[in-house]
PDB file of C-alpha atoms in Angstrom:
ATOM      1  CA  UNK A   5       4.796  40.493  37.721  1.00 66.00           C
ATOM      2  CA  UNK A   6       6.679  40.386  34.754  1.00 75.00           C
ATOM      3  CA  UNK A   7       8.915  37.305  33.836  1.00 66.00           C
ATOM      4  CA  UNK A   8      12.243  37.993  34.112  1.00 74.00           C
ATOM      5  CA  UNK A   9      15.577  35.785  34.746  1.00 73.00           C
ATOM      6  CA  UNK A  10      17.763  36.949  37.887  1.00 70.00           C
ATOM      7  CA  UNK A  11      20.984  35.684  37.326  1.00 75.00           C
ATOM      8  CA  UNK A  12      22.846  32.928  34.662  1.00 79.00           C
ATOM      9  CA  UNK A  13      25.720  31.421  35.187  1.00 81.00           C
ATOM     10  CA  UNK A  14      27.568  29.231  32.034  1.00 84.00           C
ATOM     11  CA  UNK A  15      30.665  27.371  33.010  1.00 87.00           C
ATOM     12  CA  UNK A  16      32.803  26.478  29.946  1.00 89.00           C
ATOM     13  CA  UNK A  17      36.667  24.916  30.032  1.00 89.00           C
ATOM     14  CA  UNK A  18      37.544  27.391  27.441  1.00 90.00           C
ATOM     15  CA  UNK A  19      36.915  30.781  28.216  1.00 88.00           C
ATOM     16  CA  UNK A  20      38.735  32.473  25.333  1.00 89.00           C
ATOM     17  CA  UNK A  21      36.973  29.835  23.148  1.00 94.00           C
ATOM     18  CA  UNK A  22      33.557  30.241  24.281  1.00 92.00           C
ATOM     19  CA  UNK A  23      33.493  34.270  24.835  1.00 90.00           C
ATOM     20  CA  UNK A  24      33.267  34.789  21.059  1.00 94.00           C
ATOM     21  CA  UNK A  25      30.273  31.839  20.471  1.00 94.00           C
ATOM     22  CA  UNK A  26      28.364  33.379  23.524  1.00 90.00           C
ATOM     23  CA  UNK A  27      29.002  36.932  22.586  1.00 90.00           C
ATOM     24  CA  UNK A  28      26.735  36.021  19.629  1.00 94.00           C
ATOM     25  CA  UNK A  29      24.121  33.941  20.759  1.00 91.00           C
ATOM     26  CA  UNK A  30      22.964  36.102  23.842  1.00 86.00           C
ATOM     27  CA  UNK A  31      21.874  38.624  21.700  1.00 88.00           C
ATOM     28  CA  UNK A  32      19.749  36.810  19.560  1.00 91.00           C
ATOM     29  CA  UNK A  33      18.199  35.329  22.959  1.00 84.00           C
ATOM     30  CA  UNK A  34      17.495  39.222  24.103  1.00 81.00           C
ATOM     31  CA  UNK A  35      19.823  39.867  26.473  1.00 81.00           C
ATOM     32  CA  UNK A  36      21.920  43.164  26.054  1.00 80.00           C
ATOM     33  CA  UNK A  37      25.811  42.612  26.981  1.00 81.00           C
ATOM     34  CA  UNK A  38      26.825  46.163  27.406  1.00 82.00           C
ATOM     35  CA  UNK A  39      28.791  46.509  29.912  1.00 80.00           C
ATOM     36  CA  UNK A  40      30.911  43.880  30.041  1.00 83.00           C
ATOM     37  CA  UNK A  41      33.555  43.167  32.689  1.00 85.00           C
ATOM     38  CA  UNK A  42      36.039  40.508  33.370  1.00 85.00           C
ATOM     39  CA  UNK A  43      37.001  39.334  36.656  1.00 86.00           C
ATOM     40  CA  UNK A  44      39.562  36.478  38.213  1.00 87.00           C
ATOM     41  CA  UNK A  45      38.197  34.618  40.978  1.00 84.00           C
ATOM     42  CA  UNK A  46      41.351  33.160  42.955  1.00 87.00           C
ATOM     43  CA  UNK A  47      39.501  31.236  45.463  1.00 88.00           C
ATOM     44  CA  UNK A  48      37.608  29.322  43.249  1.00 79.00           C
ATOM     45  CA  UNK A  49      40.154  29.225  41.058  1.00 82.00           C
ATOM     46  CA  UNK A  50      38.282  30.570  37.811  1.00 82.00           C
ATOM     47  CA  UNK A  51      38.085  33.753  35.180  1.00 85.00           C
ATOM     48  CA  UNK A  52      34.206  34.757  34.478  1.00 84.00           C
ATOM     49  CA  UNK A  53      32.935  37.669  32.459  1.00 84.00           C
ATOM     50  CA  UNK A  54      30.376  39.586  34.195  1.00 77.00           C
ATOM     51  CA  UNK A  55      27.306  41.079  32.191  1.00 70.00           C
ATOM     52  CA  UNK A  56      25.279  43.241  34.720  1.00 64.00           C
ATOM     53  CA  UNK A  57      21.605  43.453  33.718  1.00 54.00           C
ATOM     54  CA  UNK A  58      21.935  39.552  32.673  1.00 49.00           C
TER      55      UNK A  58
END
């Protein structure tokens, strides 16, 4: 079986702030961000980007 990671999950009190930092360094970890999708999560209270295939 081939090593792979299933799901990651950052929380940050900026997300504006961090989108652009993380946006940058996922890439150079291997991880392709295409697509990309935003979501608001009123039960928990919280925005998250969504990267499918991360």
């Amino acid at each position: 079986m081939v090593p792979r990671i299933d799901h990651i999950e950052l929380t940050v009190a900026d997300l504006d702030r961090a989108e652009p930092f993380y946006d940058e360094l996922l890439p150079l970890l291997g991880f392709d961000l295409d697509p990309k999708t935003w979501d608001n999560i009123p039960k928990h209270e919280f925005r998250c980007v969504r990267q499918p295939g991360l």
